[in-house]
């Protein structure tokens, strides 16, 4: 039997990063993955493949919509979905092989197969052929991630009623696609197909899209996506979706409780994800999941079994790759006797539409509800020289600061490259910057980052320079 200091179950961004940090800190480390490739949801069917298709579809959209105005004449532009998917697959293969390389480099033992608890210090790995290997271990990290969620009546058949995983592998460009859920996945994968010419209609239960983000961003993104051709059915409660053979038929109740029917080629179900613990044998160590299916942990990410920890999508909190990674490092350093810290308030969130949406800290709604006195500075992207030069003029940056102290409490933006721009705000907030601190930093011209400075100037003393 192999003996380890730490065994990590699941090789997503939580698990593989935890493994690297544990190995760096001198622990004899094993990682178990039930699929044939490492990297979990993020690398195989999440972050990386979705961004690969978002980039390809954006190039197509630019070629068909923006090149002419830039003075580039192209004719006969066609979207080749097969090549787009092939390129995406190549990116995934390269990236997942990179994780295998990192495991080898750090002398981490990789065991392929389903990991399950025999007892709190013994984990069994059952491979595809049923062969069992038993690992003895001092500590365990559960990093088994999540799977797509759905509600009664919208069960995916993976053919016409699909999840994100199938939407990343379609062999045709649909004429029409219904998307249940106007959250991150619905809008990102909806954008991919909308740019390729699909008529995308989003059916959303709430009264706005990206409902957990700042309302101003939701409004701005709604405007942008409507202009791009999206149709939104807000406050619609889906009753059922059926595969009709050649397509789908969806019925929902609108806000007046009237039944409405919609038809399309495909229906993407994107109503959130749920923690995944199937086959883990939690019962063998006396661990129960909570009513959301998550593994409960304390502030040290430790379960009620002291040598068993859990991280990433399988526990509470934002289901984000970078959150899972931070938690992996946290547990490794804690086990090594260090005193790590995660600032959960400063985990940025991004939606990779175009323009992108990015946020950090509190929303205006959260702060008002908490009774915090705030001041807000905003700046429109269209006022930037850089934006006009590139023809990317949509979006806005909003900075919320404490009215009394000027401390920045939240930064929200819809902007070209917002995913990268947000890091200035994360850094500033990590050092508890005031809006004036941000406003006084010299920003290069011409860049989109000038919108952050201008919004900070607006928040400080209502003194933006370029509007
Ligand atoms: P996962 O990545 O889910 O990994 C868990 C791994 O554990 C899997 O490989 C699974 O096979 C394995 N496993 C499960 N049970 C067992 C077992 N018993 N034995 C062995 N192995 C097991 N997040 C972002 O931050 N940015 C993005 O742009 C982004 N885009 C996304 C796009 C899509 C379409 C989707 C679906 C998700 C996206 N996410 C994104 C979310 C991100 O993928 C997850 O938050 C992240 O992967 C969670 O990491 P994790 O390590 O907790 O779990
Ligand atoms: P989500 O929570 O972002 O959005 C789900 C949406 O579905 C919400 O708007 C919700 O109101 C709506 N909804 C819920 N039940 C519904 C119903 N019955 N009918 C109609 N609408 C309903 O979830 P998601 O888009 O599925 O993404 C899952 C997770 O994956 C998210 O937590 C996200 O963090 C992560 N993810 C992140 C990224 C990124 O960071 N760019 C990209 C993709 C996914």
Coordinates of C-alpha atoms and ligand atoms in Angstrom, one line a residue:
X1 CA 0.0 0.0 0.0
X2 CA 1.4 3.5 -0.9
X3 CA 1.6 5.9 2.0
X4 CA 1.1 9.7 1.5
X5 CA 1.2 12.8 3.6
X6 CA -1.8 14.1 1.6
X7 CA -4.2 12.6 -0.9
X8 CA -6.3 15.0 -3.1
X9 CA -9.4 13.7 -4.7
X10 CA -10.2 15.6 -7.9
X11 CA -7.8 17.3 -10.3
X12 CA -9.6 20.6 -11.1
X13 CA -8.0 24.0 -10.4
X14 CA -8.7 23.4 -6.7
X15 CA -7.1 19.9 -6.6
X16 CA -4.1 20.3 -8.9
X17 CA -3.1 23.6 -7.4
X18 CA -3.4 22.2 -3.9
X19 CA -1.2 19.2 -5.0
X20 CA 1.5 21.5 -6.4
X21 CA 1.6 23.7 -3.2
X22 CA 1.7 20.6 -1.0
X23 CA 4.5 19.1 -3.0
X24 CA 6.4 22.5 -2.9
X25 CA 6.1 22.4 0.9
X26 CA 7.7 18.9 1.0
X27 CA 4.6 16.7 1.4
X28 CA 4.4 13.3 -0.3
X29 CA 1.4 14.0 -2.4
X30 CA -1.1 11.9 -4.4
X31 CA -3.9 13.2 -6.6
X32 CA -6.8 11.1 -7.9
X33 CA -8.8 11.8 -11.0
X34 CA -11.7 9.7 -12.3
X35 CA -11.4 11.0 -15.9
X36 CA -8.6 10.3 -18.3
X37 CA -7.3 13.9 -18.3
X38 CA -6.4 16.3 -15.5
X39 CA -7.7 19.8 -15.0
X40 CA -11.4 19.1 -14.0
X41 CA -14.3 21.1 -15.2
X42 CA -12.3 24.3 -15.8
X43 CA -9.8 22.9 -18.3
X44 CA -11.9 20.2 -19.9
X45 CA -15.4 21.6 -20.2
X46 CA -15.4 25.0 -18.5
X47 CA -13.2 28.1 -18.5
X48 CA -10.7 27.2 -21.2
X49 CA -12.9 25.6 -23.9
X50 CA -15.6 28.3 -23.4
X51 CA -13.0 31.1 -23.8
X52 CA -11.5 29.3 -26.9
X53 CA -14.9 29.3 -28.6
X54 CA -15.7 32.9 -27.4
X55 CA -12.4 34.1 -29.1
X56 CA -13.1 32.2 -32.3
X57 CA -16.7 33.5 -32.5
X58 CA -15.5 37.0 -31.8
X59 CA -13.1 36.9 -34.7
X60 CA -15.9 35.8 -36.9
X61 CA -18.2 38.5 -35.6
X62 CA -15.5 41.2 -36.2
X63 CA -14.9 39.9 -39.7
X64 CA -18.6 40.0 -40.6
X65 CA -19.5 43.2 -38.7
X66 CA -16.5 45.4 -38.1
X67 CA -13.8 44.8 -40.7
X68 CA -15.5 46.9 -43.4
X69 CA -15.5 50.0 -41.3
X70 CA -11.8 49.5 -40.5
X71 CA -11.2 49.4 -44.2
X72 CA -10.7 45.7 -44.6
X73 CA -12.8 44.2 -47.4
X74 CA -13.5 40.5 -47.0
X75 CA -16.0 38.5 -48.9
X76 CA -17.3 35.0 -48.5
X77 CA -16.6 34.8 -44.7
X78 CA -17.9 31.5 -43.4
X79 CA -18.0 30.1 -39.9
X80 CA -16.6 26.6 -39.8
X81 CA -17.9 25.1 -36.6
X82 CA -16.0 21.8 -37.0
X83 CA -12.6 23.7 -37.2
X84 CA -13.7 25.9 -34.3
X85 CA -14.4 22.8 -32.1
X86 CA -11.2 21.1 -33.3
X87 CA -9.1 24.2 -32.4
X88 CA -10.9 24.3 -29.0
X89 CA -10.1 20.6 -28.5
X90 CA -6.5 21.2 -29.3
X91 CA -6.3 24.0 -26.8
X92 CA -7.9 21.8 -24.1
X93 CA -5.5 18.9 -24.9
X94 CA -2.4 21.2 -24.7
X95 CA -3.6 22.7 -21.4
X96 CA -4.5 19.4 -19.7
X97 CA -1.2 17.9 -20.8
X98 CA 0.5 20.9 -19.2
X99 CA -1.1 19.8 -15.8
X100 CA 0.3 16.3 -16.3
X101 CA 3.7 17.9 -16.8
X102 CA 3.3 20.0 -13.6
X103 CA 2.4 16.8 -11.7
X104 CA 5.5 15.0 -12.9
X105 CA 7.8 18.1 -12.3
X106 CA 6.6 18.3 -8.7
X107 CA 6.9 14.5 -8.2
X108 CA 3.1 14.1 -7.5
X109 CA 1.7 10.6 -7.9
X110 CA -1.3 10.7 -10.2
X111 CA -3.8 7.9 -9.8
X112 CA -6.5 7.6 -12.5
X113 CA -9.8 6.2 -11.2
X114 CA -12.7 6.9 -8.8
X115 CA -11.4 7.9 -5.4
X116 CA -13.5 6.8 -2.4
X117 CA -13.0 6.7 1.4
X118 CA -12.5 3.4 3.0
X119 CA -11.8 5.2 6.3
X120 CA -10.4 8.6 7.2
X121 CA -6.8 7.5 6.5
X122 CA -7.5 5.1 3.6
X123 CA -8.6 6.0 0.1
X124 CA -9.4 3.5 -2.6
X125 CA -8.9 4.2 -6.3
X126 CA -11.0 2.1 -8.7
X127 CA -9.9 2.4 -12.3
X128 CA -12.0 2.0 -15.5
X129 CA -11.3 -1.8 -15.5
X130 CA -12.3 -2.2 -11.9
X131 CA -8.8 -2.6 -10.6
X132 CA -8.4 -1.3 -7.1
X133 CA -5.4 0.5 -5.5
X134 CA -5.4 1.5 -1.9
X135 CA -3.7 4.6 -0.6
X136 CA -2.8 5.2 3.0
X137 CA -2.8 8.9 3.9
X138 CA -2.4 11.3 6.8
X139 CA -4.6 14.0 5.3
X140 CA -7.2 14.2 2.5
X141 CA -8.5 17.1 0.5
X142 CA -11.9 16.7 -1.2
X143 CA -11.8 18.7 -4.5
X144 CA -14.5 16.9 -6.5
X145 CA -16.1 20.0 -7.9
X146 CA -19.5 20.4 -9.4
X147 CA -21.9 19.3 -12.2
X148 CA -24.6 21.1 -14.1
X149 CA -27.8 21.6 -12.1
X150 CA -31.4 21.4 -13.5
X151 CA -34.9 21.5 -12.2
X152 CA -37.9 19.1 -12.8
X153 CA -39.3 19.5 -16.3
X154 CA -35.9 20.7 -17.8
X155 CA -33.9 17.5 -17.5
X156 CA -31.1 17.6 -20.2
X157 CA -31.2 14.7 -22.7
X158 CA -27.8 15.9 -23.9
X159 CA -29.1 15.8 -27.5
X160 CA -31.4 18.8 -27.9
X161 CA -31.8 19.8 -24.3
X162 CA -28.2 20.3 -23.5
X163 CA -25.8 21.5 -20.7
X164 CA -22.7 23.6 -21.2
X165 CA -20.7 20.4 -21.8
X166 CA -22.7 19.6 -25.0
X167 CA -22.9 23.3 -26.0
X168 CA -19.1 23.2 -26.2
X169 CA -19.3 20.4 -28.8
X170 CA -22.1 21.1 -31.2
X171 CA -21.6 19.9 -34.7
X172 CA -23.8 22.5 -36.3
X173 CA -24.7 26.2 -35.9
X174 CA -28.3 26.2 -34.6
X175 CA -30.8 28.6 -36.3
X176 CA -32.3 29.2 -32.9
X177 CA -31.3 28.4 -29.4
X178 CA -33.3 28.8 -26.1
X179 CA -31.2 29.4 -23.0
X180 CA -32.7 28.7 -19.6
X181 CA -30.8 31.0 -17.2
X182 CA -29.4 34.5 -17.9
X183 CA -26.4 33.9 -15.7
X184 CA -22.7 33.5 -16.6
X185 CA -22.9 30.3 -18.7
X186 CA -26.1 31.2 -20.5
X187 CA -24.7 34.6 -21.6
X188 CA -21.2 33.4 -22.5
X189 CA -22.2 30.4 -24.5
X190 CA -25.2 32.3 -25.8
X191 CA -22.7 34.9 -27.1
X192 CA -20.7 32.2 -28.9
X193 CA -23.7 31.1 -30.9
X194 CA -25.3 34.5 -31.3
X195 CA -22.1 35.8 -32.9
X196 CA -22.1 32.8 -35.3
X197 CA -25.7 33.7 -36.4
X198 CA -27.9 31.8 -34.1
X199 CA -31.0 33.5 -32.8
X200 CA -30.6 33.3 -29.0
X201 CA -33.5 33.7 -26.6
X202 CA -32.8 33.7 -22.9
X203 CA -35.6 32.6 -20.5
X204 CA -34.7 33.9 -17.0
X205 CA -36.6 33.4 -13.8
X206 CA -35.4 36.7 -12.2
X207 CA -36.4 40.2 -13.3
X208 CA -32.8 40.9 -14.7
X209 CA -29.9 39.0 -16.2
X210 CA -26.7 38.3 -14.1
X211 CA -29.0 38.9 -11.1
X212 CA -26.2 38.6 -8.5
X213 CA -24.1 41.4 -10.0
X214 CA -24.6 45.2 -9.6
X215 CA -27.9 46.3 -11.2
X216 CA -26.2 48.9 -13.4
X217 CA -24.1 46.2 -15.0
X218 CA -27.1 44.1 -15.6
X219 CA -28.9 47.0 -17.3
X220 CA -25.8 47.9 -19.4
X221 CA -25.2 44.2 -20.5
X222 CA -28.9 43.8 -21.3
X223 CA -28.7 46.8 -23.6
X224 CA -25.5 45.6 -25.3
X225 CA -26.7 42.1 -25.8
X226 CA -30.1 43.2 -27.1
X227 CA -28.2 45.3 -29.7
X228 CA -26.3 42.2 -30.6
X229 CA -29.5 40.3 -31.3
X230 CA -30.3 38.5 -28.0
X231 CA -33.9 38.3 -26.9
X232 CA -34.8 38.2 -23.2
X233 CA -37.8 36.7 -21.5
X234 CA -37.4 37.8 -17.9
X235 CA -39.6 36.7 -15.0
X236 CA -40.5 33.5 -16.9
X237 CA -40.9 30.3 -14.9
X238 CA -40.0 27.3 -17.1
X239 CA -42.6 24.5 -16.8
X240 CA -41.2 22.0 -19.2
X241 CA -38.9 21.5 -22.2
X242 CA -39.4 18.7 -24.6
X243 CA -37.3 17.2 -27.4
X244 CA -39.6 17.2 -30.4
X245 CA -37.2 15.2 -32.6
X246 CA -36.0 18.0 -34.7
X247 CA -35.8 20.6 -32.0
X248 CA -37.3 21.6 -28.6
X249 CA -40.5 23.0 -27.3
X250 CA -40.5 25.0 -24.1
X251 CA -43.4 26.1 -22.0
X252 CA -43.1 28.8 -19.3
X253 CA -45.3 31.0 -17.2
X254 CA -44.8 34.7 -17.7
X255 CA -45.1 37.3 -15.0
X256 CA -48.9 37.5 -15.5
X257 CA -49.0 33.7 -15.0
X258 CA -49.9 33.1 -18.7
X259 CA -48.5 30.1 -20.4
X260 CA -46.1 30.8 -23.3
X261 CA -44.6 28.3 -25.7
X262 CA -41.3 28.7 -27.5
X263 CA -39.7 26.5 -30.1
X264 CA -36.0 26.2 -31.1
X265 CA -33.4 23.8 -32.4
X266 CA -31.7 23.5 -29.0
X267 CA -32.3 24.4 -25.4
X268 CA -29.3 25.1 -23.2
X269 CA -30.0 24.6 -19.5
X270 CA -27.8 26.9 -17.5
X271 CA -29.5 27.4 -14.2
X272 CA -26.4 26.9 -12.0
X273 CA -24.2 24.0 -10.9
X274 CA -24.4 21.7 -7.9
X275 CA -21.6 20.2 -5.7
X276 CA -20.5 16.7 -6.7
X277 CA -19.8 14.0 -4.2
X278 CA -21.2 10.9 -5.9
X279 CA -19.2 7.7 -5.3
X280 CA -16.9 9.4 -2.7
X281 CA -18.0 7.1 0.1
X282 CA -18.5 10.0 2.5
X283 CA -20.7 7.7 4.6
X284 CA -17.7 5.6 5.3
X285 CA -16.2 8.4 7.3
X286 CA -19.4 9.7 8.8
X287 CA -19.6 12.8 6.7
X288 CA -22.9 14.2 5.4
X289 CA -23.5 16.8 2.8
X290 CA -25.8 19.8 3.6
X291 CA -29.2 20.5 1.9
X292 CA -27.4 22.0 -1.1
X293 CA -25.3 18.9 -1.5
X294 CA -22.1 20.7 -0.4
X295 CA -19.4 19.4 2.0
X296 CA -19.5 21.6 5.1
X297 CA -16.2 23.1 6.3
X298 CA -15.1 25.5 9.0
X299 CA -13.0 28.6 8.5
X300 CA -9.9 26.4 8.0
X301 CA -11.7 24.5 5.2
X302 CA -11.7 21.5 7.5
X303 CA -14.6 19.1 7.6
X304 CA -15.9 17.6 10.9
X305 CA -13.3 14.9 10.4
X306 CA -10.1 16.8 11.4
X307 CA -7.7 15.3 8.8
X308 CA -10.2 15.7 5.9
X309 CA -10.4 19.1 4.2
X310 CA -12.6 20.3 1.2
X311 CA -12.1 23.1 -1.3
X312 CA -13.6 24.6 -4.5
X313 CA -17.0 24.1 -6.0
X314 CA -17.8 21.2 -3.7
X315 CA -18.0 23.7 -0.7
X316 CA -19.9 26.9 -0.2
X317 CA -19.0 30.1 -2.0
X318 CA -18.5 31.4 -5.5
X319 CA -18.0 28.6 -8.1
X320 CA -14.9 30.0 -9.6
X321 CA -11.6 28.5 -10.7
X322 CA -9.5 31.2 -9.0
X323 CA -11.5 30.8 -5.7
X324 CA -10.8 27.0 -5.8
X325 CA -7.1 27.7 -6.5
X326 CA -6.8 30.0 -3.5
X327 CA -8.4 27.5 -1.3
X328 CA -6.0 24.7 -2.5
X329 CA -3.0 26.9 -1.6
X330 CA -4.7 27.8 1.7
X331 CA -5.1 24.2 2.9
X332 CA -1.6 23.2 1.8
X333 CA 0.0 26.1 3.7
X334 CA -2.2 25.5 6.7
X335 CA -1.1 21.8 6.8
X336 CA 2.5 23.0 6.6
X337 CA 2.0 25.1 9.8
X338 CA 1.7 28.5 8.0
X339 CA -1.1 31.0 8.7
X340 CA -2.7 31.6 5.2
X341 CA -5.6 34.0 4.6
X342 CA -8.2 34.4 1.9
X343 CA -10.1 37.7 1.5
X344 CA -13.4 36.3 0.1
X345 CA -14.7 39.8 -0.4
X346 CA -12.0 40.5 -3.0
X347 CA -12.6 37.5 -5.3
X348 CA -13.3 39.1 -8.6
X349 CA -16.1 37.9 -10.9
X350 CA -16.0 38.1 -14.7
X351 CA -18.5 37.4 -17.5
X352 CA -16.7 36.9 -20.8
X353 CA -19.3 38.5 -23.0
X354 CA -18.1 41.4 -25.3
X355 CA -17.6 43.8 -23.8
X356 CA -16.8 41.8 -20.7
X357 CA -18.3 42.3 -17.3
X358 CA -16.1 42.3 -14.2
X359 CA -16.6 43.1 -10.5
X360 CA -15.0 43.1 -7.1
X361 CA -16.3 43.9 -3.7
X362 CA -19.9 44.9 -2.8
X363 CA -22.7 45.9 -5.2
X364 CA -24.6 49.1 -4.7
X365 CA -27.7 47.1 -3.7
X366 CA -25.7 45.2 -1.0
X367 CA -24.2 48.4 0.4
X368 CA -27.6 50.2 0.5
X369 CA -29.3 47.2 2.1
X370 CA -26.5 47.2 4.8
X371 CA -27.2 50.9 5.4
X372 CA -23.7 52.0 4.4
X373 CA -23.5 55.7 3.3
X374 CA -21.9 55.6 -0.2
X375 CA -20.9 57.8 -3.1
X376 CA -20.6 56.6 -6.7
X377 CA -18.5 57.6 -9.6
X378 CA -19.1 56.4 -13.1
X379 CA -17.5 56.9 -16.5
X380 CA -18.7 55.8 -19.9
X381 CA -16.3 53.8 -22.1
X382 CA -17.4 55.8 -25.2
X383 CA -15.7 58.9 -23.7
X384 CA -12.2 57.3 -24.1
X385 CA -10.0 58.0 -27.1
X386 CA -8.8 54.4 -27.0
X387 CA -12.4 53.2 -27.3
X388 CA -13.1 55.3 -30.3
X389 CA -9.9 54.3 -32.0
X390 CA -10.8 50.6 -31.6
X391 CA -14.6 51.1 -32.2
X392 CA -15.2 49.4 -28.9
X393 CA -17.4 52.1 -27.3
X394 CA -19.9 50.2 -25.2
X395 CA -19.8 50.0 -21.4
X396 CA -19.2 51.8 -18.2
X397 CA -17.1 51.8 -15.1
X398 CA -18.7 52.3 -11.7
X399 CA -16.7 52.9 -8.5
X400 CA -18.5 52.8 -5.1
X401 CA -16.7 54.4 -2.1
X402 CA -17.6 54.9 1.5
X403 CA -19.1 58.4 1.8
X404 CA -17.2 59.3 5.0
X405 CA -13.8 57.6 4.5
X406 CA -13.6 57.5 0.7
X407 CA -12.5 53.8 0.9
X408 CA -13.3 51.9 -2.3
X409 CA -16.0 49.3 -1.5
X410 CA -16.9 48.0 -4.9
X411 CA -15.8 48.3 -8.5
X412 CA -18.1 47.2 -11.3
X413 CA -17.5 47.5 -15.0
X414 CA -18.8 46.5 -18.4
X415 CA -15.8 47.3 -20.7
X416 CA -13.5 45.9 -23.3
X417 CA -10.9 43.8 -21.5
X418 CA -12.8 44.3 -18.1
X419 CA -11.5 40.9 -17.1
X420 CA -7.9 42.3 -17.0
X421 CA -8.9 45.9 -16.0
X422 CA -10.5 44.6 -12.8
X423 CA -7.2 43.6 -11.3
X424 CA -6.3 47.3 -10.7
X425 CA -9.3 47.5 -8.5
X426 CA -8.6 44.2 -6.7
X427 CA -5.1 45.4 -5.9
X428 CA -6.2 48.8 -4.8
X429 CA -8.9 47.3 -2.6
X430 CA -6.5 44.7 -1.1
X431 CA -4.5 47.7 0.1
X432 CA -7.7 49.5 1.2
X433 CA -7.2 52.3 -1.2
X434 CA -9.5 55.3 -1.3
X435 CA -11.1 56.5 -4.5
X436 CA -8.7 59.5 -4.4
X437 CA -5.7 57.1 -4.2
X438 CA -7.0 55.4 -7.4
X439 CA -7.7 58.7 -9.1
X440 CA -4.2 60.1 -8.4
X441 CA -2.4 57.1 -10.0
X442 CA -1.0 57.9 -13.4
X443 CA -2.7 55.7 -16.1
X444 CA -1.2 55.3 -19.5
X445 CA -2.9 57.1 -22.4
X446 CA -4.6 55.9 -24.5
X447 CA -5.9 52.9 -22.6
X448 CA -9.2 51.5 -21.3
X449 CA -7.7 51.8 -17.9
X450 CA -8.2 55.5 -18.0
X451 CA -11.9 54.8 -17.4
X452 CA -11.0 53.4 -14.0
X453 CA -9.1 56.6 -13.1
X454 CA -11.9 58.8 -14.4
X455 CA -14.6 56.8 -12.4
X456 CA -12.4 57.2 -9.3
X457 CA -12.1 61.0 -10.0
X458 CA -15.9 61.1 -10.3
X459 CA -16.3 59.2 -7.0
X460 CA -13.8 61.3 -5.2
X461 CA -15.1 64.8 -5.8
X462 CA -17.3 64.5 -8.9
X463 CA -14.4 65.8 -11.0
X464 CA -13.9 63.5 -14.0
X465 CA -11.7 65.2 -16.7
X466 CA -13.1 63.9 -20.0
X467 CA -16.9 64.1 -19.6
Ligands
LIG1 P1 -13.7 20.8 -10.9 O1 -12.9 21.7 -11.8 O2 -15.1 20.5 -11.1 O3 -12.8 19.5 -10.7 C1 -13.3 18.4 -10.0 C2 -12.6 17.1 -10.5 O4 -12.8 16.1 -9.6 C3 -13.1 16.7 -11.8 O5 -12.1 16.5 -12.7 C4 -13.8 15.4 -11.5 O6 -13.8 14.4 -12.5 C5 -13.0 14.9 -10.3 N1 -13.7 14.0 -9.4 C6 -15.0 14.1 -8.9 N2 -15.3 13.1 -8.1 C7 -14.2 12.3 -8.1 C8 -13.9 11.1 -7.4 N3 -14.7 10.5 -6.6 N4 -12.6 10.5 -7.7 C9 -11.8 11.1 -8.6 N5 -12.0 12.2 -9.2 C10 -13.2 12.8 -8.9 N6 -14.7 29.7 -13.5 C11 -13.8 30.8 -13.7 O7 -13.3 31.2 -12.7 N7 -13.7 31.4 -14.9 C12 -14.3 31.0 -16.0 O8 -14.1 31.6 -17.0 C13 -15.2 29.9 -15.9 N8 -15.8 29.4 -17.0 C14 -16.6 28.3 -16.9 C15 -17.3 27.9 -18.0 C16 -18.1 26.8 -18.0 C17 -18.9 26.4 -19.2 C18 -18.3 26.1 -16.7 C19 -19.1 24.9 -16.7 C20 -17.6 26.5 -15.6 C21 -16.8 27.6 -15.7 N9 -16.1 28.1 -14.5 C22 -15.3 29.2 -14.6 C23 -16.2 27.5 -13.2 C24 -15.0 26.6 -12.9 O9 -14.9 25.7 -14.0 C25 -15.1 25.9 -11.6 O10 -15.4 26.9 -10.6 C26 -13.9 25.2 -11.2 O11 -13.5 24.2 -12.2 C27 -14.0 24.5 -9.9 O12 -12.8 23.8 -9.6 P2 -12.8 22.5 -8.6 O13 -11.3 22.1 -8.6 O14 -13.5 22.8 -7.4 O15 -13.6 21.4 -9.3
LIG2 P1 -25.5 31.2 -12.6 O1 -25.8 31.1 -11.2 O2 -24.5 32.2 -13.1 O3 -26.8 31.6 -13.4 C1 -28.0 30.9 -13.4 C2 -29.1 31.7 -13.8 O4 -30.3 30.9 -14.0 C3 -29.5 32.8 -12.8 O5 -29.7 34.0 -13.5 C4 -30.8 32.3 -12.2 O6 -31.7 33.4 -11.8 C5 -31.4 31.5 -13.4 N1 -32.3 30.5 -13.0 C6 -32.3 29.7 -12.0 N2 -33.3 28.8 -12.0 C7 -34.1 29.1 -13.1 C8 -35.3 28.6 -13.7 N3 -35.9 27.6 -13.1 N4 -35.7 29.2 -14.8 C9 -35.0 30.2 -15.4 N5 -33.9 30.7 -14.9 C10 -33.4 30.2 -13.8 O7 -25.2 29.7 -13.1 P2 -24.6 29.2 -14.5 O8 -24.6 30.3 -15.5 O9 -25.2 27.9 -14.7 O10 -23.1 29.0 -14.1 C11 -22.7 28.0 -13.0 C12 -21.5 28.4 -12.3 O11 -20.4 28.3 -13.1 C13 -21.6 29.9 -11.8 O12 -21.7 29.9 -10.4 C14 -20.4 30.5 -12.2 O13 -19.7 31.1 -11.2 C15 -19.5 29.5 -12.9 N6 -19.1 30.0 -14.2 C16 -18.2 31.0 -14.2 C17 -17.8 31.6 -15.3 C18 -16.9 32.8 -15.3 O14 -16.3 33.0 -14.2 N7 -16.7 33.6 -16.4 C19 -18.3 31.1 -16.5 C20 -19.2 30.1 -16.5 C21 -19.6 29.5 -15.3

